[in-house]
Amino acid sequence: MKKDLIATRQAILNGEIHPQSVAEACLDIAQGAQCRDAFLLLTPETFEQTASQVAIQTRPLAGLAVSVKDLFDVQGQLTAAGSVVLRDQPLAQKDAQAVARLRAAGAGLIGRTNMVEFAFSGVGVNPHHGTPAAWDALTDTAAGDAQDPRVPGGSSSGAAVSVATGAAFIGLGSDTGGSIRIPAALNGIVGFKNTARWVPTQGALPLSTTMDTVCAMTRTVRDTILAHEILSGRRVPQTDKPLSSYRLAVVRDFMQDSMDAPVSRAFERSLQTLRAAGAQIEEIALPELLEIGPMMRTGGFSPAESYAWHRQHLAQNAELYDPRVAQRIRIGAGMMAHEYIDLLHARADWIQRVEAALRQHDAVLSPTTPIVAPLLRDVAPGPERDAEFFRVNSLLLRNTAAVNTLDGCGISLPCHAPGELPVGLMAWHGAMHDDTLLQLALLLEPLLQKA
């Protein structure tokens, strides 16, 4: 079975395959060992009903499988956000707006995917529902040793594995500090964080109302463009600009600090390949990135805004929370009102200065994460592993979260070779540069796959 959406849809239109046979193949994968702990709920009956609808093949998604992260409302389903805290809440009365747009485009909703509890980590570990193992879409095998699994990245962990394995063609998720791009990088797929304002968050349980972004993962850039067009309700313009016409930048400080050897090797090889293909890549200084830590010294937006949402649940049911998540949420209890307002002003000023510094460039290229996926046994739930968990979490989130701080957009593309652990290359810029990044990514993708 083809695992990219547009090619599969074309095969359906050509009469080569039927949506129902594709649905059956996706369900087989979703129920297989490679998707263990990736789904919290499978909905085969409604999925197959969509695939069997008359003329479903004429709709943009042709009844093909779409997975939904557990923080989105789907009518008639429980929205638990990977927790057990909300297990007694009423079922959703209507679809989240993003889900409704996908459904209207002919999505076959295959099920709800596992995630970090309340989306508050970039590692992907969940103590309540298990943790899916990272899967390398490039080789269609487990990332690393299947007997010693690696984390899938988070918070959209199950969404990434559903796409990487071929159980779903689109994994609907969210990205507050990297929750789409991190798992995309660690599973060898494409993850696009659009400018936040493009897609409504209505019907998605919030982590940070300031930083939350609704977006998706796919296996190809063309599929990502289609998913973004559906979610944003707009068309991405086409262009025939050559790679040499893009002005690209690389920032050595911050974005490349503490890189491990596999990431460094894949990233440098990718830059060499792109330069050989005619890319204009300039090394620049961007000292503003070093201001992020001091600016977020009181915790940043996510703890404060999530504490406002969770404070009553924490007061009543703190023992039901993942202790690591509860610890991060409680940081927000200590933020003073003036500190929050100061942070709003500081961020606005910082965004203005960074955008001015990048005005002469079409995109910045960075490693999506400075490290490859850690081994699950090193960061699994347990207080004896908390120090390593928080160290790894900080590294995984560092590069991607900078783009969220910028209110920007970024796309992670796989850039590793067969036999290597998955590594992502991220192209990013400020707000409303989405179309340029997507057009550039179409050019980068085939080159990175040959690197």
Short mmCIF file of C-alpha atoms in Angstrom, two decimals:
data_model
loop_
_atom_site.label_atom_id
_atom_site.label_comp_id
_atom_site.label_asym_id
_atom_site.label_seq_id
_atom_site.Cartn_x
_atom_site.Cartn_y
_atom_site.Cartn_z
CA MET A 1 0.00 0.00 0.00
CA LYS A 2 1.20 3.50 -0.82
CA LYS A 3 1.71 5.52 2.35
CA ASP A 4 1.57 9.05 0.97
CA LEU A 5 -1.85 10.62 0.72
CA ILE A 6 -1.84 12.32 -2.67
CA ALA A 7 -0.47 9.26 -4.50
CA THR A 8 -3.02 7.01 -2.79
CA ARG A 9 -5.87 9.38 -3.61
CA GLN A 10 -4.79 9.41 -7.25
CA ALA A 11 -4.71 5.61 -7.31
CA ILE A 12 -8.26 5.62 -5.93
CA LEU A 13 -9.40 8.09 -8.61
CA ASN A 14 -7.78 5.91 -11.28
CA GLY A 15 -9.73 2.93 -10.03
CA GLU A 16 -6.56 1.03 -9.10
CA ILE A 17 -7.63 0.60 -5.47
CA HIS A 18 -10.78 1.19 -3.43
CA PRO A 19 -10.99 3.36 -0.29
CA GLN A 20 -12.33 0.40 1.68
CA SER A 21 -9.29 -1.74 0.92
CA VAL A 22 -7.02 1.12 2.00
CA ALA A 23 -9.06 1.47 5.18
CA GLU A 24 -8.63 -2.22 5.96
CA ALA A 25 -4.86 -1.98 5.44
CA CYS A 26 -4.63 1.05 7.74
CA LEU A 27 -6.63 -0.71 10.44
CA ASP A 28 -4.36 -3.75 10.20
CA ILE A 29 -1.35 -1.51 10.86
CA ALA A 30 -3.12 0.39 13.65
CA GLN A 31 -3.89 -2.89 15.40
CA GLY A 32 -0.37 -4.27 14.86
CA ALA A 33 2.66 -4.33 17.12
CA GLN A 34 4.25 -1.30 15.45
CA CYS A 35 1.36 0.86 16.74
CA ARG A 36 1.30 -0.51 20.26
CA ASP A 37 0.20 2.30 22.61
CA ALA A 38 -0.12 4.73 19.68
CA PHE A 39 -3.93 4.79 19.80
CA LEU A 40 -6.16 5.34 22.82
CA LEU A 41 -9.29 4.61 20.79
CA LEU A 42 -9.83 3.03 17.38
CA THR A 43 -13.13 3.67 15.59
CA PRO A 44 -13.18 1.11 12.78
CA GLU A 45 -16.93 1.20 12.15
CA THR A 46 -17.20 4.92 11.53
CA PHE A 47 -13.90 4.89 9.63
CA GLU A 48 -15.04 2.13 7.28
CA GLN A 49 -18.44 3.80 6.87
CA THR A 50 -16.70 6.92 5.60
CA ALA A 51 -14.55 4.88 3.21
CA SER A 52 -17.68 3.22 1.77
CA GLN A 53 -19.63 6.44 1.14
CA VAL A 54 -20.78 7.06 -2.42
CA ALA A 55 -18.37 9.35 -4.31
CA ILE A 56 -16.02 9.63 -1.32
CA GLN A 57 -13.12 9.37 -3.79
CA THR A 58 -14.03 12.78 -5.24
CA ARG A 59 -13.43 14.58 -1.94
CA PRO A 60 -9.95 15.95 -1.11
CA LEU A 61 -9.14 13.23 1.45
CA ALA A 62 -11.08 10.44 -0.30
CA GLY A 63 -11.98 8.67 2.94
CA LEU A 64 -8.32 8.11 3.82
CA ALA A 65 -7.20 7.60 7.41
CA VAL A 66 -6.68 10.62 9.65
CA SER A 67 -5.75 10.21 13.32
CA VAL A 68 -6.81 12.74 15.94
CA LYS A 69 -4.72 13.70 18.97
CA ASP A 70 -6.59 13.07 22.22
CA LEU A 71 -6.93 16.77 23.05
CA PHE A 72 -9.40 17.49 20.18
CA ASP A 73 -13.15 17.20 20.54
CA VAL A 74 -14.76 14.60 18.30
CA GLN A 75 -18.52 14.43 18.63
CA GLY A 76 -19.56 11.57 20.89
CA GLN A 77 -16.04 10.89 22.20
CA LEU A 78 -14.26 11.72 25.45
CA THR A 79 -11.57 14.40 25.25
CA ALA A 80 -9.12 13.32 27.94
CA ALA A 81 -5.83 14.80 26.65
CA GLY A 82 -3.87 11.66 27.52
CA SER A 83 -4.92 11.85 31.17
CA VAL A 84 -7.11 9.97 33.61
CA VAL A 85 -8.08 13.23 35.32
CA LEU A 86 -10.88 13.89 32.82
CA ARG A 87 -12.19 10.34 32.48
CA ASP A 88 -15.58 11.24 34.00
CA GLN A 89 -16.16 14.34 31.89
CA PRO A 90 -19.11 14.42 29.45
CA LEU A 91 -18.55 13.36 25.85
CA ALA A 92 -17.96 16.06 23.24
CA GLN A 93 -21.15 17.52 21.80
CA LYS A 94 -19.54 18.57 18.52
CA ASP A 95 -16.30 18.33 16.60
CA ALA A 96 -13.44 20.72 17.17
CA GLN A 97 -13.25 23.12 14.25
CA ALA A 98 -10.09 21.49 12.89
CA VAL A 99 -11.73 18.05 13.06
CA ALA A 100 -14.85 19.40 11.37
CA ARG A 101 -12.77 20.78 8.49
CA LEU A 102 -11.01 17.46 8.01
CA ARG A 103 -14.28 15.55 8.18
CA ALA A 104 -15.86 17.87 5.61
CA ALA A 105 -12.90 17.18 3.31
CA GLY A 106 -13.59 13.45 3.45
CA ALA A 107 -11.28 12.35 6.25
CA GLY A 108 -11.71 8.84 7.56
CA LEU A 109 -11.26 9.33 11.30
CA ILE A 110 -9.47 6.14 12.34
CA GLY A 111 -9.10 6.93 16.03
CA ARG A 112 -7.70 9.02 18.88
CA THR A 113 -3.94 9.00 19.42
CA ASN A 114 -1.93 8.81 22.61
CA MET A 115 -0.09 11.90 23.80
CA VAL A 116 1.85 13.36 26.68
CA GLU A 117 -0.63 14.13 29.45
CA PHE A 118 -2.10 17.57 28.76
CA ALA A 119 0.57 18.05 26.05
CA PHE A 120 3.16 19.25 28.57
CA SER A 121 6.42 17.63 27.38
CA GLY A 122 8.46 17.07 24.25
CA VAL A 123 9.60 13.54 25.18
CA GLY A 124 6.43 11.55 24.54
CA VAL A 125 6.20 9.49 27.75
CA ASN A 126 2.78 8.72 29.23
CA PRO A 127 2.56 6.83 32.57
CA HIS A 128 -1.18 6.11 32.24
CA HIS A 129 -1.49 4.68 28.74
CA GLY A 130 2.00 3.49 27.86
CA THR A 131 4.45 5.05 25.42
CA PRO A 132 4.57 4.12 21.72
CA ALA A 133 8.02 3.32 20.33
CA ALA A 134 9.57 5.61 17.74
CA TRP A 135 9.21 4.32 14.18
CA ASP A 136 11.44 5.30 11.24
CA ALA A 137 9.21 6.01 8.24
CA LEU A 138 12.25 6.08 5.94
CA THR A 139 12.99 2.38 6.46
CA ASP A 140 9.58 1.34 7.81
CA THR A 141 11.20 -0.23 10.85
CA ALA A 142 11.55 0.59 14.51
CA ALA A 143 13.91 3.49 15.16
CA GLY A 144 17.00 1.78 16.53
CA ASP A 145 16.70 -1.55 18.33
CA ALA A 146 13.12 -2.78 18.52
CA GLN A 147 14.00 -4.61 21.76
CA ASP A 148 15.25 -1.38 23.34
CA PRO A 149 12.74 1.22 22.10
CA ARG A 150 13.30 4.92 21.76
CA VAL A 151 10.82 7.60 22.74
CA PRO A 152 8.61 8.96 19.93
CA GLY A 153 8.84 12.60 20.96
CA GLY A 154 5.92 14.64 22.17
CA SER A 155 3.54 15.76 22.87
CA SER A 156 1.89 14.40 19.69
CA SER A 157 3.51 11.00 20.18
CA GLY A 158 0.80 8.65 18.94
CA ALA A 159 -0.01 10.95 16.04
CA ALA A 160 3.57 10.70 14.78
CA VAL A 161 3.72 6.93 15.11
CA SER A 162 0.34 6.57 13.36
CA VAL A 163 1.72 8.44 10.35
CA ALA A 164 5.20 6.91 10.37
CA THR A 165 3.83 3.36 10.37
CA GLY A 166 1.20 4.05 7.72
CA ALA A 167 -1.83 3.64 9.97
CA ALA A 168 -2.83 7.21 9.10
CA PHE A 169 -2.05 9.58 6.24
CA ILE A 170 -2.50 12.69 8.39
CA GLY A 171 -1.88 12.96 12.12
CA LEU A 172 -3.79 15.92 13.55
CA GLY A 173 -1.95 17.40 16.49
CA SER A 174 -0.89 20.57 18.22
CA ASP A 175 2.39 22.43 18.62
CA THR A 176 2.92 24.71 21.62
CA GLY A 177 6.69 24.39 21.91
CA GLY A 178 7.48 21.75 19.29
CA SER A 179 4.85 19.05 19.75
CA ILE A 180 4.47 18.47 16.01
CA ARG A 181 8.04 19.02 14.80
CA ILE A 182 9.80 17.05 17.56
CA PRO A 183 7.92 13.76 17.01
CA ALA A 184 8.11 14.31 13.25
CA ALA A 185 11.91 14.51 13.50
CA LEU A 186 12.18 11.45 15.74
CA ASN A 187 9.97 9.33 13.46
CA GLY A 188 11.31 10.36 10.05
CA ILE A 189 8.22 12.21 8.80
CA VAL A 190 7.20 15.77 7.93
CA GLY A 191 5.83 18.07 10.63
CA PHE A 192 4.63 21.59 9.85
CA LYS A 193 3.90 24.22 12.50
CA ASN A 194 1.97 26.91 10.69
CA THR A 195 1.60 30.45 11.96
CA ALA A 196 -0.77 29.97 14.88
CA ARG A 197 -3.48 32.34 13.66
CA TRP A 198 -4.12 30.33 10.49
CA VAL A 199 -6.02 27.47 12.17
CA PRO A 200 -8.67 27.87 14.89
CA THR A 201 -8.06 26.20 18.25
CA GLN A 202 -11.76 26.00 19.13
CA GLY A 203 -12.55 22.56 20.54
CA ALA A 204 -8.93 21.76 21.46
CA LEU A 205 -8.05 21.47 25.14
CA PRO A 206 -5.50 24.25 25.79
CA LEU A 207 -1.96 24.09 27.12
CA SER A 208 -1.04 27.71 26.42
CA THR A 209 -3.61 29.98 24.83
CA THR A 210 -0.76 32.24 23.75
CA MET A 211 1.40 29.58 22.07
CA ASP A 212 -0.92 26.71 21.03
CA THR A 213 -0.97 25.93 17.31
CA VAL A 214 -3.21 23.41 15.54
CA CYS A 215 -1.35 21.60 12.75
CA ALA A 216 -0.48 18.16 11.38
CA MET A 217 2.11 15.56 10.41
CA THR A 218 2.30 13.65 7.13
CA ARG A 219 4.86 11.59 5.22
CA THR A 220 5.52 14.09 2.38
CA VAL A 221 5.58 17.85 1.88
CA ARG A 222 2.85 17.68 -0.78
CA ASP A 223 0.61 15.94 1.73
CA THR A 224 1.50 18.56 4.34
CA ILE A 225 0.43 21.32 1.98
CA LEU A 226 -2.91 19.61 1.39
CA ALA A 227 -3.45 19.13 5.13
CA HIS A 228 -2.60 22.77 5.81
CA GLU A 229 -4.94 23.98 3.07
CA ILE A 230 -7.80 22.02 4.62
CA LEU A 231 -7.06 23.08 8.19
CA SER A 232 -6.52 26.74 7.33
CA GLY A 233 -9.24 27.04 4.70
CA ARG A 234 -6.88 28.65 2.21
CA ARG A 235 -4.80 27.73 -0.81
CA VAL A 236 -1.01 27.69 -0.81
CA PRO A 237 0.19 29.38 -4.03
CA GLN A 238 2.47 27.44 -6.35
CA THR A 239 5.76 28.79 -7.61
CA ASP A 240 8.52 27.72 -9.96
CA LYS A 241 11.28 29.62 -8.14
CA PRO A 242 14.57 27.66 -8.19
CA LEU A 243 16.40 26.75 -4.99
CA SER A 244 19.15 29.24 -5.83
CA SER A 245 16.69 32.13 -5.54
CA TYR A 246 16.05 31.51 -1.83
CA ARG A 247 18.19 33.34 0.71
CA LEU A 248 18.85 30.85 3.50
CA ALA A 249 20.54 31.38 6.84
CA VAL A 250 22.22 29.11 9.39
CA VAL A 251 22.65 30.11 13.03
CA ARG A 252 25.52 28.33 14.77
CA ASP A 253 25.02 29.58 18.34
CA PHE A 254 22.06 28.30 20.34
CA MET A 255 20.44 26.19 17.61
CA GLN A 256 23.52 23.98 17.26
CA ASP A 257 24.65 23.93 20.88
CA SER A 258 24.94 20.47 22.50
CA MET A 259 24.33 18.56 19.25
CA ASP A 260 25.02 14.88 19.48
CA ALA A 261 27.10 13.16 16.80
CA PRO A 262 24.24 11.64 14.71
CA VAL A 263 22.45 15.00 14.45
CA SER A 264 25.65 16.90 13.66
CA ARG A 265 26.60 14.42 10.96
CA ALA A 266 23.19 14.45 9.28
CA PHE A 267 22.82 18.23 9.49
CA GLU A 268 26.26 19.04 8.08
CA ARG A 269 25.79 16.49 5.30
CA SER A 270 22.46 18.09 4.46
CA LEU A 271 23.96 21.57 4.26
CA GLN A 272 26.68 20.30 1.92
CA THR A 273 24.07 18.63 -0.29
CA LEU A 274 21.95 21.78 -0.47
CA ARG A 275 24.94 23.98 -1.28
CA ALA A 276 25.98 21.57 -4.03
CA ALA A 277 22.46 21.90 -5.46
CA GLY A 278 22.82 25.68 -5.67
CA ALA A 279 21.37 26.81 -2.35
CA GLN A 280 22.62 30.18 -1.05
CA ILE A 281 23.28 29.54 2.64
CA GLU A 282 24.78 32.26 4.82
CA GLU A 283 25.95 31.81 8.37
CA ILE A 284 24.52 34.59 10.54
CA ALA A 285 24.63 35.65 14.16
CA LEU A 286 21.29 35.89 15.93
CA PRO A 287 22.19 36.83 19.52
CA GLU A 288 18.52 37.49 20.28
CA LEU A 289 18.07 33.73 20.64
CA LEU A 290 20.23 33.87 23.76
CA GLU A 291 17.67 36.18 25.35
CA ILE A 292 14.97 33.49 25.43
CA GLY A 293 16.17 31.90 28.68
CA PRO A 294 16.29 35.16 30.66
CA MET A 295 12.97 36.28 29.12
CA MET A 296 11.29 33.05 30.30
CA ARG A 297 12.94 33.03 33.72
CA THR A 298 9.59 33.11 35.53
CA GLY A 299 8.40 30.01 33.64
CA GLY A 300 6.99 31.35 30.40
CA PHE A 301 3.42 31.24 29.14
CA SER A 302 2.66 27.52 29.33
CA PRO A 303 2.88 27.05 33.13
CA ALA A 304 0.90 30.19 33.91
CA GLU A 305 -1.83 29.60 31.36
CA SER A 306 -2.11 25.88 32.05
CA TYR A 307 -2.28 26.48 35.82
CA ALA A 308 -5.21 28.83 35.24
CA TRP A 309 -7.03 25.95 33.49
CA HIS A 310 -5.91 23.13 35.83
CA ARG A 311 -5.92 24.71 39.27
CA GLN A 312 -9.27 23.25 40.36
CA HIS A 313 -8.46 19.79 38.98
CA LEU A 314 -5.10 19.89 40.77
CA ALA A 315 -6.77 20.88 44.01
CA GLN A 316 -9.23 17.99 43.79
CA ASN A 317 -7.31 15.22 42.00
CA ALA A 318 -3.59 15.97 42.10
CA GLU A 319 -2.79 12.27 42.66
CA LEU A 320 -4.24 11.42 39.23
CA TYR A 321 -1.73 13.59 37.38
CA ASP A 322 1.58 12.52 35.89
CA PRO A 323 3.89 13.93 38.62
CA ARG A 324 6.21 15.44 36.02
CA VAL A 325 3.34 17.27 34.32
CA ALA A 326 1.88 18.44 37.64
CA GLN A 327 5.30 19.78 38.62
CA ARG A 328 5.53 21.86 35.45
CA ILE A 329 1.96 23.17 35.72
CA ARG A 330 2.46 24.25 39.35
CA ILE A 331 5.31 26.53 38.28
CA GLY A 332 2.57 28.77 36.91
CA ALA A 333 1.08 29.27 40.37
CA GLY A 334 4.07 31.36 41.33
CA MET A 335 3.94 33.83 38.43
CA MET A 336 2.82 37.30 39.49
CA ALA A 337 0.44 39.34 37.34
CA HIS A 338 3.08 41.99 36.66
CA GLU A 339 5.55 39.27 35.58
CA TYR A 340 3.03 37.90 33.09
CA ILE A 341 2.36 41.39 31.68
CA ASP A 342 6.09 42.13 31.51
CA LEU A 343 6.54 38.86 29.58
CA LEU A 344 3.88 39.86 27.05
CA HIS A 345 5.68 43.16 26.40
CA ALA A 346 9.14 41.58 26.33
CA ARG A 347 8.05 38.96 23.82
CA ALA A 348 6.45 41.54 21.52
CA ASP A 349 9.66 43.59 21.52
CA TRP A 350 11.77 40.46 20.98
CA ILE A 351 9.65 39.34 18.02
CA GLN A 352 10.04 42.73 16.39
CA ARG A 353 13.83 42.62 16.71
CA VAL A 354 14.18 39.04 15.46
CA GLU A 355 11.94 39.69 12.47
CA ALA A 356 14.08 42.73 11.61
CA ALA A 357 17.25 40.62 11.86
CA LEU A 358 15.81 38.01 9.47
CA ARG A 359 14.32 40.45 6.97
CA GLN A 360 16.95 39.69 4.33
CA HIS A 361 16.41 35.91 4.48
CA ASP A 362 13.63 33.62 3.31
CA ALA A 363 14.26 30.92 5.93
CA VAL A 364 16.65 29.77 8.62
CA LEU A 365 17.91 26.16 8.61
CA SER A 366 18.53 24.39 11.92
CA PRO A 367 18.42 20.91 13.38
CA THR A 368 14.86 20.29 14.53
CA THR A 369 16.24 18.78 17.73
CA PRO A 370 19.91 18.75 18.81
CA ILE A 371 19.68 15.11 19.90
CA VAL A 372 18.23 11.89 18.51
CA ALA A 373 15.44 10.06 20.32
CA PRO A 374 16.55 8.93 23.78
CA LEU A 375 16.03 5.37 24.93
CA LEU A 376 12.71 4.94 26.68
CA ARG A 377 14.32 3.09 29.60
CA ASP A 378 16.39 6.19 30.43
CA VAL A 379 13.38 8.53 30.76
CA ALA A 380 10.50 6.16 31.66
CA PRO A 381 8.20 7.20 34.53
CA GLY A 382 9.90 7.03 37.91
CA PRO A 383 11.50 9.61 40.23
CA GLU A 384 14.92 8.01 39.82
CA ARG A 385 14.84 9.05 36.15
CA ASP A 386 13.36 12.52 36.59
CA ALA A 387 16.67 14.36 36.27
CA GLU A 388 17.45 12.72 32.93
CA PHE A 389 13.89 13.23 31.74
CA PHE A 390 13.97 16.98 32.38
CA ARG A 391 17.44 17.32 30.84
CA VAL A 392 16.30 15.56 27.67
CA ASN A 393 12.99 17.43 27.59
CA SER A 394 14.78 20.76 27.67
CA LEU A 395 17.06 19.79 24.79
CA LEU A 396 14.28 18.38 22.63
CA LEU A 397 12.18 21.53 23.03
CA ARG A 398 14.90 24.16 22.76
CA ASN A 399 15.09 24.77 19.00
CA THR A 400 11.44 24.32 18.18
CA ALA A 401 10.18 26.41 21.11
CA ALA A 402 12.20 29.38 19.83
CA VAL A 403 9.95 29.42 16.75
CA ASN A 404 6.81 29.38 18.92
CA THR A 405 8.24 32.26 20.95
CA LEU A 406 8.64 34.10 17.65
CA ASP A 407 4.99 33.39 16.77
CA GLY A 408 6.57 31.91 13.68
CA CYS A 409 6.26 28.90 11.43
CA GLY A 410 8.57 25.95 10.86
CA ILE A 411 8.71 22.66 9.03
CA SER A 412 10.73 19.59 9.98
CA LEU A 413 11.99 17.38 7.16
CA PRO A 414 13.74 14.02 7.61
CA CYS A 415 17.43 14.29 6.72
CA HIS A 416 18.95 11.03 7.98
CA ALA A 417 20.18 8.12 5.87
CA PRO A 418 19.08 4.48 6.10
CA GLY A 419 20.79 2.87 9.07
CA GLU A 420 20.92 6.14 11.01
CA LEU A 421 18.52 7.19 13.74
CA PRO A 422 15.89 9.68 12.50
CA VAL A 423 17.02 13.31 12.37
CA GLY A 424 15.04 16.36 11.28
CA LEU A 425 16.14 19.51 9.49
CA MET A 426 13.94 22.49 10.36
CA ALA A 427 13.32 25.44 8.04
CA TRP A 428 11.74 28.32 9.95
CA HIS A 429 10.91 32.02 9.97
CA GLY A 430 8.56 34.50 11.59
CA ALA A 431 4.81 34.78 11.30
CA MET A 432 3.08 34.57 7.91
CA HIS A 433 6.07 33.11 6.06
CA ASP A 434 4.19 29.81 5.74
CA ASP A 435 3.86 29.79 1.97
CA THR A 436 7.54 30.50 1.38
CA LEU A 437 8.54 27.70 3.80
CA LEU A 438 6.22 25.19 2.14
CA GLN A 439 7.45 26.09 -1.35
CA LEU A 440 11.05 25.82 -0.16
CA ALA A 441 10.34 22.48 1.52
CA LEU A 442 9.14 21.03 -1.78
CA LEU A 443 12.61 21.75 -3.17
CA LEU A 444 14.52 20.56 -0.10
CA GLU A 445 12.69 17.28 0.38
CA PRO A 446 14.10 15.29 -2.59
CA LEU A 447 17.60 16.63 -1.98
CA LEU A 448 17.58 15.63 1.69
CA GLN A 449 16.39 12.15 0.82
CA LYS A 450 19.47 11.75 -1.41
CA ALA A 451 21.92 13.30 1.04
#
